[in-house]
Amino acid sequence: MASIALRLFSMVLMSSMLALVKIADMRGVAVVESVFYRQFFALPLVLIWVVRGGGFATVKTKRPFAHLWRMALGMTGMVLNFSAYTLLPLAEATTIGFTVPIFATILSAVLLGEATGWHRWSAVLLGFVGVLVMVNPGVDNHLPPAGVMVAIAASITIAGITITLRQIGRTEDTVTTVFWFTVTSLVPMGIAMIFFGKIHDPLTWVVLVAMGLVGGAAQLAMTASLRFAPVSVVLPMDYSSLLWATLLGWALFDMLPSPTTWLGAPLIILSGLYIVYREHRLQRSQAMTAVTPD
């Protein structure tokens, strides 16, 4: 129960952070700035987490280059994801973000040679049908094509991050991964701020500080939820973010999802849930096989 509550709370925080990204964009903040301040103001929370969890000795790593690769993917994904939320309504950007498991399945099969049965390929196809229904290309064009393409690119990149984290997770714990991602990302983003950084009014600074703190808290709550239950139990809670995005979009921007979004979203969500279910079933089967005596 605690794991589900934490995961739901993290989704509320994550949706709130992305709403703040959209507000910051409306106040003239560049996406690069938002990404930098998201990481910068989240750093104190991460440092407190590390210190309370055993100190800096616990985040020593033997795989620095793996963390650098994860950082490069993470920063690319964050820039693309933040850009998608500035270009699209909250609910639509969130729904396209649900395609991450679909692209992770494809990348795992193509890049890692992972065996993928017809069950998961069928789920992938269902997910793409859901995207087509939601985007409704060539009919009403209610979504800007550039925003849709950026959102899909973000999902592909985040899917790559998911696969990378699986590899790193074999030798590194979550605290180590989060710490090095937060710290190393500030270097390239700090350099980028030389070109993109601007002076803002006090209210905009409040938005930026809140964005970093809320985003950092969301990441910590999301990670903490995995301490009490496996991924297969808590991951379905991520789809609640569509509810929070819809409420925030209506309350803050007077935007509600289009009818095609309500038609396509269930297909995308069902696709993602089925992929998670099949992967969990496969992992359980492999675990049982590993402990079965000859």
Coordinates of C-alpha atoms in Angstrom, one line a residue:
M1 CA 0.0 0.0 0.0
A2 CA 2.8 2.4 0.8
S3 CA 4.5 1.7 -2.5
I4 CA 1.3 2.5 -4.4
A5 CA 0.7 5.7 -2.4
L6 CA 4.2 6.9 -3.0
R7 CA 4.0 6.2 -6.7
L8 CA 0.7 8.0 -7.0
F9 CA 2.2 10.9 -5.1
S10 CA 5.2 11.0 -7.4
M11 CA 2.9 11.2 -10.4
V12 CA 1.1 14.2 -8.9
L13 CA 4.4 15.9 -8.4
M14 CA 5.7 15.0 -11.8
S15 CA 2.6 16.3 -13.5
S16 CA 2.9 19.5 -11.4
M17 CA 6.5 19.9 -12.4
L18 CA 5.6 19.6 -16.1
A19 CA 2.8 22.2 -15.7
L20 CA 5.5 24.5 -14.2
V21 CA 7.6 23.9 -17.2
K22 CA 4.8 25.1 -19.4
I23 CA 4.2 28.1 -17.2
A24 CA 7.9 28.9 -17.3
D25 CA 7.8 28.8 -21.1
M26 CA 4.9 31.2 -21.1
R27 CA 7.0 33.6 -19.0
G28 CA 9.9 33.5 -21.5
V29 CA 12.1 30.8 -20.0
A30 CA 14.0 28.8 -22.5
V31 CA 13.8 25.0 -22.3
V32 CA 17.5 24.8 -21.7
E33 CA 17.1 27.1 -18.7
S34 CA 14.2 25.0 -17.3
V35 CA 16.3 21.8 -17.6
F36 CA 19.3 23.4 -15.8
Y37 CA 17.2 24.8 -13.0
R38 CA 15.3 21.5 -12.7
Q39 CA 18.6 19.8 -12.0
F40 CA 20.2 22.6 -10.0
F41 CA 17.4 23.1 -7.5
A42 CA 16.8 19.3 -7.2
L43 CA 20.5 18.8 -6.2
P44 CA 20.0 19.7 -2.5
L45 CA 17.3 17.1 -2.1
V46 CA 19.5 14.4 -3.8
L47 CA 22.4 15.3 -1.5
I48 CA 20.2 15.1 1.6
W49 CA 19.1 11.7 0.3
V50 CA 22.6 10.5 -0.1
V51 CA 23.8 11.7 3.3
R52 CA 20.9 10.2 5.1
G53 CA 21.3 6.9 3.2
G54 CA 24.9 6.2 4.3
G55 CA 27.0 9.1 3.0
F56 CA 29.0 9.6 -0.2
A57 CA 30.8 6.3 0.2
T58 CA 27.6 4.7 -1.0
V59 CA 27.7 6.4 -4.4
K60 CA 31.2 5.3 -5.5
T61 CA 31.1 3.9 -8.9
K62 CA 33.2 1.6 -11.0
R63 CA 31.3 2.5 -14.2
P64 CA 31.8 6.3 -14.8
F65 CA 31.5 6.0 -18.6
A66 CA 28.1 4.2 -18.2
H67 CA 26.9 7.1 -16.0
L68 CA 28.2 9.7 -18.6
W69 CA 26.2 7.9 -21.3
R70 CA 23.2 7.8 -19.1
M71 CA 23.6 11.5 -18.5
A72 CA 23.9 12.3 -22.2
L73 CA 20.7 10.3 -22.9
G74 CA 19.0 11.8 -19.9
M75 CA 19.7 15.4 -20.8
T76 CA 18.6 14.8 -24.4
G77 CA 15.4 13.1 -23.2
M78 CA 14.7 15.9 -20.7
V79 CA 15.2 18.7 -23.3
L80 CA 12.9 16.9 -25.7
N81 CA 10.3 16.1 -23.1
F82 CA 10.2 19.6 -21.8
S83 CA 10.0 20.9 -25.3
A84 CA 7.0 18.6 -26.0
Y85 CA 5.2 20.0 -23.0
T86 CA 5.7 23.6 -24.2
L87 CA 4.4 22.7 -27.7
L88 CA 1.4 20.4 -26.7
P89 CA -1.4 20.5 -24.2
L90 CA -0.5 18.7 -20.9
A91 CA -2.8 15.7 -21.4
E92 CA -1.8 15.1 -25.0
A93 CA 2.0 15.3 -24.2
T94 CA 1.4 13.0 -21.3
T95 CA -0.5 10.5 -23.4
I96 CA 2.3 10.3 -26.0
G97 CA 4.7 9.8 -23.2
F98 CA 2.9 6.5 -22.4
T99 CA 4.5 5.1 -25.6
V100 CA 7.9 4.7 -23.8
P101 CA 7.3 0.9 -23.0
I102 CA 6.3 0.4 -26.7
F103 CA 9.6 1.9 -27.9
A104 CA 11.6 0.1 -25.2
T105 CA 10.2 -3.2 -26.5
I106 CA 11.3 -2.3 -30.0
L107 CA 14.8 -1.1 -29.0
S108 CA 15.3 -4.1 -26.8
A109 CA 14.6 -6.4 -29.8
V110 CA 16.6 -4.4 -32.3
L111 CA 19.6 -3.3 -30.2
L112 CA 19.9 -6.1 -27.6
G113 CA 18.5 -9.0 -29.7
E114 CA 15.9 -9.7 -26.9
A115 CA 13.4 -12.3 -27.8
T116 CA 10.0 -10.7 -28.3
G117 CA 7.0 -12.9 -28.9
W118 CA 3.8 -12.1 -30.8
H119 CA 2.1 -11.0 -27.6
R120 CA 4.3 -8.0 -27.1
W121 CA 4.5 -7.2 -30.8
S122 CA 0.7 -7.2 -30.9
A123 CA 0.8 -4.7 -27.9
V124 CA 3.2 -2.5 -29.8
L125 CA 0.9 -2.5 -32.8
L126 CA -2.1 -1.6 -30.6
G127 CA -0.1 1.3 -29.1
F128 CA 0.7 2.7 -32.5
V129 CA -2.9 2.5 -33.5
G130 CA -3.7 4.4 -30.3
V131 CA -1.2 7.1 -31.3
L132 CA -2.7 7.4 -34.8
V133 CA -6.2 7.7 -33.3
M134 CA -5.1 10.4 -30.9
V135 CA -3.1 12.4 -33.4
N136 CA -5.7 11.9 -36.1
P137 CA -3.4 13.0 -38.9
G138 CA -4.8 14.8 -41.9
V139 CA -8.3 15.2 -40.4
D140 CA -8.5 18.0 -37.9
N141 CA -4.8 18.7 -37.1
H142 CA -5.7 19.7 -33.6
L143 CA -2.1 19.0 -32.5
P144 CA 0.9 20.7 -34.0
P145 CA 2.9 18.2 -36.0
A146 CA 6.2 19.5 -34.6
G147 CA 5.0 19.0 -31.1
V148 CA 3.9 15.4 -31.8
M149 CA 7.3 14.6 -33.5
V150 CA 9.2 16.1 -30.5
A151 CA 7.1 14.1 -28.1
I152 CA 7.7 10.9 -30.0
A153 CA 11.4 11.6 -30.1
A154 CA 11.3 12.2 -26.3
S155 CA 9.6 8.8 -25.8
I156 CA 12.2 7.0 -28.0
T157 CA 15.0 8.7 -26.0
I158 CA 13.5 7.8 -22.7
A159 CA 13.0 4.3 -23.9
G160 CA 16.8 4.2 -24.5
I161 CA 17.3 5.5 -21.0
T162 CA 15.1 2.7 -19.6
I163 CA 17.3 0.1 -21.4
T164 CA 20.5 1.8 -20.2
L165 CA 19.3 1.8 -16.6
R166 CA 18.6 -1.9 -16.8
Q167 CA 22.2 -2.4 -17.8
I168 CA 23.6 -0.1 -15.1
G169 CA 21.3 -1.5 -12.5
R170 CA 23.1 -4.8 -12.6
T171 CA 26.0 -3.4 -10.8
E172 CA 24.9 0.1 -9.5
D173 CA 22.1 0.9 -7.1
T174 CA 19.4 3.5 -7.7
V175 CA 20.9 6.1 -5.3
T176 CA 24.3 6.0 -7.2
T177 CA 22.6 6.4 -10.6
V178 CA 20.4 9.3 -9.5
F179 CA 23.3 11.1 -7.7
W180 CA 25.7 10.9 -10.7
F181 CA 23.0 11.8 -13.2
T182 CA 22.1 14.9 -11.2
V183 CA 25.7 16.0 -10.6
T184 CA 27.2 15.3 -14.1
S185 CA 24.2 16.9 -15.9
L186 CA 24.9 20.3 -14.4
V187 CA 28.2 20.5 -16.3
P188 CA 27.0 20.5 -19.9
M189 CA 23.8 22.4 -18.9
G190 CA 25.9 25.0 -17.0
I191 CA 27.9 25.5 -20.2
A192 CA 24.7 25.9 -22.2
M193 CA 23.5 28.5 -19.7
I194 CA 26.3 30.8 -20.9
F195 CA 24.4 31.1 -24.1
F196 CA 20.7 30.6 -23.0
G197 CA 20.7 32.0 -19.5
K198 CA 18.6 35.2 -18.8
I199 CA 17.6 37.4 -15.9
H200 CA 14.0 36.8 -14.8
D201 CA 11.5 38.6 -12.6
P202 CA 10.9 37.4 -9.0
L203 CA 7.7 35.4 -9.9
T204 CA 9.5 33.5 -12.6
W205 CA 12.3 32.6 -10.2
V206 CA 9.6 31.2 -7.8
V207 CA 8.4 29.0 -10.7
L208 CA 11.9 27.8 -11.5
V209 CA 12.8 27.0 -7.9
A210 CA 9.4 25.2 -7.4
M211 CA 10.1 23.3 -10.7
G212 CA 13.4 22.0 -9.4
L213 CA 12.2 21.1 -5.9
V214 CA 9.0 19.5 -7.1
G215 CA 10.8 17.6 -9.8
G216 CA 13.5 16.4 -7.4
A217 CA 10.8 15.3 -4.9
A218 CA 9.0 13.4 -7.6
Q219 CA 12.1 11.5 -8.6
L220 CA 12.8 10.6 -4.9
A221 CA 9.2 9.5 -4.3
M222 CA 9.3 7.4 -7.5
T223 CA 12.5 5.7 -6.5
A224 CA 11.3 5.1 -2.9
S225 CA 8.1 3.4 -4.2
L226 CA 10.3 0.6 -5.6
R227 CA 11.6 -0.2 -2.1
F228 CA 8.3 -1.7 -1.0
A229 CA 7.0 -3.4 -4.1
P230 CA 8.3 -4.7 -7.5
V231 CA 8.1 -2.6 -10.7
S232 CA 5.1 -4.6 -12.0
V233 CA 3.0 -3.5 -9.0
V234 CA 3.8 0.2 -9.0
L235 CA 4.3 1.0 -12.7
P236 CA 0.5 0.9 -13.5
M237 CA 0.1 3.9 -11.2
D238 CA 2.1 6.0 -13.7
Y239 CA -0.9 6.1 -15.9
S240 CA -2.7 8.1 -13.3
S241 CA -0.6 11.1 -14.6
L242 CA -3.2 11.5 -17.4
L243 CA -5.8 12.4 -14.8
W244 CA -3.5 14.9 -13.0
A245 CA -2.4 16.4 -16.4
T246 CA -6.0 16.8 -17.4
L247 CA -7.0 18.5 -14.1
L248 CA -3.9 20.8 -14.3
G249 CA -4.5 21.6 -17.9
W250 CA -8.1 22.5 -17.2
A251 CA -7.3 24.5 -14.1
L252 CA -4.2 26.4 -15.3
F253 CA -4.5 26.6 -19.0
D254 CA -8.3 26.1 -19.7
M255 CA -7.4 23.1 -21.9
L256 CA -9.2 19.7 -21.9
P257 CA -8.2 16.7 -24.0
S258 CA -9.8 16.3 -27.4
P259 CA -12.3 13.5 -28.1
T260 CA -9.6 11.7 -30.2
T261 CA -7.2 11.8 -27.2
W262 CA -9.9 10.0 -25.0
L263 CA -10.3 7.4 -27.8
G264 CA -6.5 6.8 -28.4
A265 CA -5.3 7.0 -24.8
P266 CA -7.0 3.8 -23.6
L267 CA -5.3 1.9 -26.4
I268 CA -1.9 3.3 -25.6
I269 CA -2.4 2.6 -21.9
L270 CA -3.6 -0.9 -22.5
S271 CA -0.6 -1.6 -24.8
G272 CA 1.9 -0.4 -22.1
L273 CA 0.2 -2.3 -19.3
Y274 CA 0.2 -5.5 -21.4
I275 CA 3.9 -5.1 -22.2
V276 CA 4.7 -4.7 -18.5
Y277 CA 2.5 -7.8 -17.7
R278 CA 4.3 -9.9 -20.3
E279 CA 7.7 -8.8 -19.2
H280 CA 6.9 -9.5 -15.5
R281 CA 5.6 -13.0 -16.5
L282 CA 8.7 -13.7 -18.5
Q283 CA 11.0 -12.6 -15.6
R284 CA 9.0 -14.8 -13.2
S285 CA 9.3 -17.8 -15.5
Q286 CA 13.0 -17.3 -15.9
A287 CA 13.5 -17.0 -12.2
M288 CA 11.6 -20.2 -11.6
T289 CA 13.6 -22.0 -14.3
A290 CA 16.8 -20.8 -12.7
V291 CA 16.0 -22.3 -9.3
T292 CA 14.5 -25.6 -10.7
P293 CA 17.0 -28.4 -10.1
D294 CA 18.1 -30.5 -13.1

